[in-house]
Amino acid sequence: MQRRQSSKTPKQPLQVHYKNQTDLSAWRKGGRIDPEKSVQNHQSPKDQKNYSKQESLELALSYFEKVQDRVSLKKDNVLQKHLTTVESIALQRGLPPEGFEILLNVALSGKLADTVNTHLLKILIPASVIPETAVVSSVSWLCVSKCSGNTQLLFLRWLITVFDFIDHKEQLHALYGFFFSFLQDEKMCPYVCHLLYLLTRKESVKPFRIRRLLDLQTKMGMQPHLQALLSVYKLFCPELVTITLPGKMKTYFKNSEGPWKAAINTVRRRNQANSPVSQPLFLGTAQPKSRKRKWSTQLIIPASSTNRNYLEEDRKKNRVDLYSTNESFPVEQLQTFSQLLQNIHHLEFPSQMGSVLTSPLLLHYMNCIKDESIYLRLYYWMGQTLQEECTWCVADNNQYEEEFKNFLETVYKTECFLQEGFPSCEEFLCKSLPLWDGFCCRSQILRLVSWIPLSSFSEMKSHICDPLAQLFFTSSLYFKCSVLESLKELLQNWLNWHVIHLDSESDSQVHSLNTTLSGLVNVVAELIHFVGWISTVALRLENNHTFLLYFILDFYETVCDMYLRYNLPLLIMPPAGVFYPVLLSMDSVSLNQLCYIMYRYRTNLVAAKENELSKKKILQFKFSSQTYQEYNQYIIAMVGCLWTSSAFQKDIHPQGLRMDDELLKKTKVQEFKNSFNIVYHPAMMGYAVLFMQQAWPDDTTFNFSLIKGKKWNWYLEYLYAQGLKGLKVFIESSINRVSQASHSKA
């Protein structure tokens, strides 16, 4: 490759939406701008100051373009002056596209000392985009080895960091083999792998490259960067990569962002604040607010891609039909669902994969076209972003909590749209939950927990459930309820997944999750037992708080219907530490909800028993006898409390209410046998008082013993009319037959 002189290929000036953008196009085409003509249009002091900076930058770039001899930084005041000018403007508002080819060429040509070259590379901060031609021209200098190894390494790190700011990538893809040759350098190998990871397409995967990577792995060991590149190759050509690679997502690459990350964030924030014109077009139906962090810029297509005028001119110039079957369709022009359908096989996804999160149309595409390379790119970007921007895992990130919270909210909404969790989020939770204080981004973190993939819960349990339980027991009542709500949504997401894929055993996703029915049953059972355990402890800690009872019962309302509603052959009764506090609760809503749950348990168990007896076993699974035994023990206790007033005599559960009469007499409670029936129960006594006021308006003694016989039936109708539907279906299904039998005997 030979060096490409910038003067040989004059370029069209890129349209950039920044007020303070340095206009070098006239200077690049025909020399210096006429100061008198320029000043006529810039009369304000601020504009005059901007013009002065523009003129200084032009002089600096002209100096660097013409420098020939090796110059010492300490002995040359002119070099110091121009270097300071470039650094000042770069850090303040970023460099214009036209300046990158000049500065990259001089930094990599070896004309200046290494300290100057390093300094130049560190201040290459883009204001908008970086021309691909500038990058290709600079890469050509690596062929002649004019610069030192450290400078080459720094250049690769810079290239990885600003990869998403490069306006086009076709010529870079053509240099894939050139970059691949640098893998032999051990120092450069991790960064070259990272760059190749970003550039790899299906046509890039060749047998000789796979052999080379395997040889390097044999020589260097199982290095994460080599595994990353092999995983991409295996994704595109699984028949060529036959070795087994770790399936679990991990951090493959070192942080390459160096000194540029903070500077890019600052420049973009300042330029967006100063720009009166429209911001780059968001991929989505609504425009989110501009944010500070680098990840938020990833949610936007780069400025060059969103410049419609530039795209239109480029299309006309090259006579390209965007709807042609031979050309890709740029996603920044994707506005309607009909466009998506017409170009669904010709979409060219943006280099900034984060922008997919804000585009419903692209999310529809991901749902329809199972392109694993898109998922892999998105997972990689998201994993890196979550790791680097976490406000409690990385120092000095606390000031960006609100921005990080908004990002997590965007990720959660994307998971809801796709109806599946991201492996990168799962890995993030495993790493961050042990360090989490339970307060920062609470709502967003717990929502991400609700989308943990089913297949990995067992291996992730110690990393997620244990730290979550520690926070659960030591945090407020509100936090406990939030965790229970999140775990209920997690269970529902798993059950919905099971229903969708129940009849799709050939579905590739089922095989990729490697989830059998027995495995599903075991994992769901683990989750239910975990919730039962923390609920039992929480009720003791919170003194059976009514608010907590609601969320616990809400969870078991899903559990009790898993057999019939979700076709899962599993039913698990709530532990005694949950059942009895609810049965003896002073809240009628909780008691009514418990009655409904027990009614649904009965309906599911009866259906399961009938299927077993008729040999129509659902999925060839049977419930254990222990489930029926626990249900019978609970139903005896409930009937004894609410109806027959015999709970203290007939409750047979080991943790139940059974007590000797002599012990009960010592309590000196009158009519202790009736203490928990539907009249005297603390949760129902308010209804009994209101009923007596209507039935016996002149009686002020409130003699509850009057509610018997026909009045008992009237009282039941009164309770049903008050909206206690759970109590109604429970009595009609489990108690009504008993009462009818007693009446017939009488």
XYZ file of C-alpha atoms in Angstrom, residues 318-718:
401
model
C -24.223 7.196 -7.642
C -27.636 6.474 -9.232
C -28.450 3.971 -6.495
C -32.026 2.788 -6.059
C -32.590 2.296 -2.374
C -35.254 -0.301 -3.115
C -33.024 -2.251 -5.471
C -32.506 -5.899 -4.653
C -28.771 -5.448 -5.113
C -28.325 -2.601 -2.658
C -28.704 -2.386 1.094
C -31.285 -0.081 2.615
C -29.916 2.378 5.228
C -31.867 2.159 8.474
C -31.842 5.912 9.031
C -34.335 6.175 6.157
C -36.583 3.482 7.602
C -39.709 5.366 8.673
C -42.740 3.120 8.071
C -43.704 -0.496 8.525
C -44.320 -0.864 4.787
C -40.705 0.183 4.143
C -39.604 -2.500 6.568
C -41.573 -5.172 4.723
C -40.253 -4.059 1.320
C -36.602 -3.999 2.430
C -36.545 -6.594 5.182
C -33.796 -8.615 3.466
C -31.689 -5.592 2.515
C -31.398 -3.623 5.755
C -27.964 -2.361 6.659
C -27.802 -2.120 10.435
C -25.992 0.872 11.937
C -22.549 0.503 13.436
C -23.969 1.980 16.633
C -26.021 -1.027 17.689
C -27.444 0.875 20.639
C -29.636 2.838 18.254
C -31.615 -0.365 17.672
C -33.032 -0.038 21.197
C -34.972 3.096 20.270
C -36.402 1.825 16.987
C -39.601 -0.251 17.114
C -39.176 -1.070 13.420
C -35.705 -2.530 13.916
C -36.929 -4.458 16.952
C -39.681 -5.904 14.760
C -36.954 -6.912 12.315
C -34.984 -8.652 15.084
C -38.105 -10.566 16.071
C -38.827 -11.692 12.510
C -35.319 -12.348 11.190
C -33.267 -14.389 13.630
C -29.916 -12.964 12.576
C -27.514 -14.124 15.286
C -24.836 -11.654 14.230
C -27.149 -8.742 15.106
C -27.887 -10.236 18.506
C -24.196 -10.867 19.130
C -23.234 -7.283 18.248
C -26.024 -5.939 20.443
C -25.084 -8.202 23.370
C -21.443 -7.194 23.122
C -22.215 -3.472 23.013
C -24.721 -3.721 25.848
C -22.408 -5.796 28.045
C -19.559 -3.310 27.640
C -21.857 -0.353 28.294
C -23.485 -1.818 31.403
C -20.118 -2.714 32.859
C -18.546 0.685 32.237
C -21.487 2.919 33.140
C -22.771 1.181 36.292
C -22.993 3.933 38.889
C -22.118 1.726 41.883
C -19.481 -0.468 40.225
C -17.323 2.284 38.688
C -15.818 5.173 40.618
C -16.942 8.730 39.825
C -20.107 7.543 38.074
C -22.526 8.626 40.825
C -23.199 11.960 39.154
C -24.659 10.132 36.142
C -27.216 8.071 38.058
C -30.214 9.646 36.330
C -28.731 9.021 32.872
C -27.883 5.425 33.756
C -31.397 4.957 35.128
C -32.870 6.108 31.817
C -30.610 3.722 29.935
C -31.686 0.756 32.082
C -35.295 1.752 31.472
C -34.648 1.661 27.720
C -33.066 -1.793 27.983
C -36.029 -3.082 30.009
C -38.550 -1.763 27.471
C -36.580 -3.491 24.709
C -36.708 -6.797 26.601
C -40.466 -6.388 27.001
C -40.796 -5.704 23.275
C -38.731 -8.746 22.292
C -40.227 -10.848 25.119
C -36.824 -12.194 26.099
C -33.980 -11.221 28.368
C -30.491 -10.271 27.219
C -27.566 -12.469 28.330
C -25.515 -9.301 28.811
C -28.082 -8.054 31.356
C -27.913 -11.379 33.143
C -24.123 -11.121 33.364
C -24.411 -7.528 34.552
C -26.790 -8.549 37.338
C -24.484 -11.356 38.457
C -21.565 -8.942 38.752
C -23.368 -5.911 40.133
C -25.965 -7.268 42.583
C -23.367 -8.249 45.236
C -22.220 -4.590 45.208
C -25.686 -3.032 44.964
C -27.079 -1.026 47.873
C -30.703 -1.730 46.957
C -31.433 1.965 46.491
C -29.690 3.205 43.339
C -31.815 2.525 40.228
C -33.965 0.177 42.316
C -36.970 0.008 40.030
C -34.862 -0.527 36.902
C -32.664 -3.257 38.432
C -35.631 -5.232 39.745
C -37.302 -4.977 36.354
C -34.205 -6.443 34.720
C -34.351 -9.294 37.250
C -37.803 -10.175 35.907
C -36.254 -11.009 32.511
C -33.467 -13.365 33.627
C -33.394 -16.180 31.036
C -34.928 -19.426 32.224
C -32.071 -21.691 31.180
C -29.418 -19.956 33.252
C -31.291 -19.422 36.515
C -29.933 -22.514 38.249
C -26.295 -21.578 37.657
C -27.003 -17.909 38.363
C -28.975 -18.549 41.561
C -26.070 -18.066 43.937
C -25.052 -14.853 42.170
C -28.539 -13.340 42.043
C -30.753 -14.868 44.749
C -28.216 -14.769 47.585
C -27.370 -11.036 47.345
C -31.035 -10.280 46.675
C -32.065 -12.188 49.820
C -29.530 -10.302 51.951
C -30.919 -6.979 50.770
C -34.484 -8.272 51.111
C -34.149 -9.118 54.797
C -32.365 -5.897 55.745
C -34.357 -3.377 53.690
C -37.662 -1.584 54.021
C -41.143 -3.002 53.581
C -41.426 -1.244 50.225
C -38.244 -2.920 48.956
C -39.527 -6.341 50.043
C -42.757 -5.788 48.126
C -40.821 -4.593 45.064
C -38.680 -7.745 45.065
C -41.752 -9.982 45.343
C -43.402 -8.159 42.447
C -40.255 -8.607 40.336
C -40.054 -12.334 41.112
C -43.745 -12.755 40.246
C -43.103 -11.148 36.844
C -40.065 -13.416 36.399
C -42.246 -16.475 37.015
C -44.912 -15.214 34.600
C -42.302 -14.578 31.902
C -41.003 -18.130 32.256
C -44.518 -19.590 32.141
C -45.421 -17.511 29.085
C -42.237 -18.701 27.376
C -43.234 -22.284 28.160
C -46.724 -21.846 26.689
C -45.366 -20.274 23.494
C -42.771 -22.991 22.897
C -44.777 -25.944 24.174
C -45.788 -27.066 20.684
C -42.591 -25.910 18.991
C -40.054 -28.528 19.995
C -38.253 -28.054 16.718
C -37.815 -24.340 17.403
C -34.136 -23.427 17.368
C -34.562 -21.275 20.422
C -35.673 -24.259 22.468
C -32.547 -26.169 21.505
C -30.316 -23.177 22.119
C -31.754 -22.808 25.619
C -31.284 -26.533 26.149
C -34.340 -26.532 28.410
C -36.244 -29.798 28.810
C -39.637 -29.981 30.494
C -38.157 -31.616 33.570
C -35.515 -28.894 33.679
C -38.219 -26.251 33.420
C -40.199 -27.848 36.249
C -37.110 -27.990 38.463
C -36.136 -24.381 37.823
C -39.664 -23.073 38.434
C -39.872 -25.140 41.624
C -36.589 -23.633 42.824
C -37.927 -20.121 42.296
C -41.224 -20.866 44.095
C -39.443 -22.431 47.077
C -37.106 -19.421 47.234
C -40.046 -16.998 47.295
C -41.787 -19.127 49.935
C -38.699 -18.990 52.142
C -38.117 -15.230 51.932
C -41.871 -14.587 52.352
C -41.983 -16.610 55.560
C -39.046 -14.700 57.025
C -40.385 -11.340 55.828
C -43.771 -11.880 57.508
C -42.008 -12.454 60.818
C -39.828 -9.383 60.351
C -42.734 -7.139 59.324
C -45.260 -8.521 61.834
C -47.534 -9.926 59.098
C -48.028 -6.535 57.478
C -51.119 -6.381 55.252
C -49.251 -4.667 52.413
C -46.685 -7.471 52.350
C -49.415 -10.123 52.442
C -50.936 -8.690 49.282
C -47.740 -9.145 47.235
C -47.099 -12.628 48.620
C -50.625 -13.760 47.767
C -50.343 -12.126 44.350
C -47.354 -14.385 43.661
C -49.221 -17.508 44.755
C -52.214 -16.526 42.627
C -49.957 -17.307 39.660
C -48.540 -20.465 41.276
C -51.947 -22.008 42.018
C -53.002 -21.947 38.346
C -49.845 -23.185 36.611
C -51.351 -26.534 35.635
C -54.487 -25.356 33.847
C -53.515 -21.873 32.700
C -49.906 -22.526 31.638
C -50.014 -26.299 31.027
C -47.116 -26.895 33.402
C -47.357 -30.106 35.464
C -46.367 -28.474 38.733
C -48.233 -27.207 41.795
C -46.522 -26.149 45.001
C -48.501 -25.166 48.087
C -47.464 -22.071 50.047
C -45.441 -22.821 53.196
C -47.190 -22.876 56.561
C -45.367 -19.665 57.466
C -47.408 -17.956 54.737
C -50.694 -19.871 54.907
C -51.492 -19.507 58.609
C -50.631 -15.792 58.962
C -53.049 -15.121 56.085
C -55.745 -17.420 57.504
C -55.600 -15.578 60.845
C -55.122 -12.149 59.290
C -57.244 -9.202 60.408
C -57.595 -8.026 56.792
C -60.629 -9.261 54.881
C -58.968 -8.640 51.483
C -56.118 -11.041 52.331
C -58.525 -13.689 53.646
C -60.690 -13.380 50.544
C -57.613 -13.719 48.302
C -56.509 -16.829 50.203
C -59.960 -18.375 49.682
C -59.701 -17.760 45.928
C -56.170 -19.239 45.794
C -57.293 -22.391 47.624
C -60.250 -22.678 45.228
C -57.878 -22.537 42.227
C -55.551 -25.085 43.864
C -58.540 -27.397 44.228
C -59.610 -26.879 40.592
C -56.099 -27.651 39.304
C -55.601 -30.683 41.545
C -58.992 -32.145 40.644
C -58.208 -31.709 36.930
C -54.820 -33.379 37.396
C -56.361 -36.280 39.307
C -59.038 -36.797 36.681
C -56.409 -36.845 33.931
C -54.374 -39.406 35.830
C -57.402 -41.648 36.405
C -58.439 -41.409 32.767
C -54.834 -41.990 31.660
C -54.772 -38.626 29.900
C -51.715 -37.411 31.667
C -50.624 -33.966 30.599
C -47.054 -34.327 29.350
C -46.767 -37.619 31.278
C -46.169 -35.944 34.623
C -47.848 -36.701 37.969
C -48.146 -34.549 41.052
C -46.534 -35.971 44.161
C -48.713 -37.307 46.944
C -47.152 -34.694 49.223
C -48.915 -31.931 47.241
C -52.323 -33.536 47.770
C -51.498 -34.153 51.433
C -50.539 -30.525 52.049
C -53.673 -29.302 50.303
C -55.886 -31.585 52.416
C -54.227 -30.370 55.617
C -54.761 -26.741 54.660
C -58.378 -27.299 53.584
C -59.178 -29.006 56.896
C -57.731 -26.038 58.752
C -59.684 -23.504 56.649
C -62.997 -25.353 56.935
C -62.407 -25.814 60.636
C -61.781 -22.097 61.103
C -64.348 -20.509 58.808
C -67.211 -23.008 58.889
C -67.257 -25.835 61.458
C -65.455 -23.959 64.265
C -63.266 -27.006 64.895
C -59.809 -25.856 63.789
C -58.311 -26.260 67.261
C -59.451 -29.875 67.360
C -59.084 -31.088 63.757
C -56.093 -29.212 62.285
C -53.527 -31.929 61.574
C -50.726 -29.822 60.055
C -47.473 -29.991 62.095
C -47.393 -26.181 62.237
C -51.151 -25.823 62.519
C -53.659 -24.571 65.127
C -54.363 -27.779 67.034
C -54.473 -27.205 70.800
C -55.909 -29.031 73.796
C -59.190 -27.767 75.240
C -57.627 -27.358 78.676
C -55.021 -25.017 77.273
C -57.674 -23.043 75.413
C -59.785 -22.713 78.573
C -56.851 -21.136 80.343
C -56.990 -18.256 77.840
C -60.401 -17.348 79.375
C -61.727 -16.541 75.923
C -65.455 -17.195 75.713
C -66.651 -19.232 72.745
C -63.044 -19.918 71.738
C -64.215 -22.589 69.294
C -66.025 -19.968 67.217
C -63.191 -17.439 67.302
C -62.300 -17.792 63.594
C -65.535 -18.641 61.803
C -66.965 -16.250 59.223
C -68.853 -14.377 61.958
C -66.268 -14.017 64.713
C -63.116 -13.951 62.559
C -61.212 -10.658 63.164
C -61.210 -10.012 59.406
C -64.985 -10.617 59.114
C -66.306 -9.071 62.307
C -66.809 -5.680 60.637
C -69.126 -7.280 58.086
C -70.987 -9.087 60.894
C -71.588 -5.772 62.709
C -72.923 -4.093 59.545
C -75.143 -7.105 58.837
C -76.642 -7.027 62.337
C -77.345 -3.310 62.029
C -79.444 -4.083 58.950
C -81.043 -7.306 60.242
C -81.721 -6.067 63.800
C -81.627 -2.258 63.659
C -83.036 -1.905 67.211
C -80.572 -4.349 68.796
C -77.509 -2.564 70.236
C -76.002 -5.576 72.009
C -74.463 -7.057 68.841
C -75.213 -10.617 69.868
C -73.431 -12.544 67.092
C -74.995 -15.813 68.235
C -78.189 -14.642 66.537
C -76.557 -15.279 63.153
C -77.588 -18.894 62.654
C -80.045 -20.939 60.637
C -81.647 -18.869 57.910
C -79.846 -15.787 59.202
C -76.554 -17.625 58.521
C -77.521 -18.076 54.869
C -78.623 -14.429 54.684
C -75.277 -13.439 56.150
C -73.493 -15.436 53.459
C -75.485 -13.669 50.749
C -74.618 -10.363 52.377
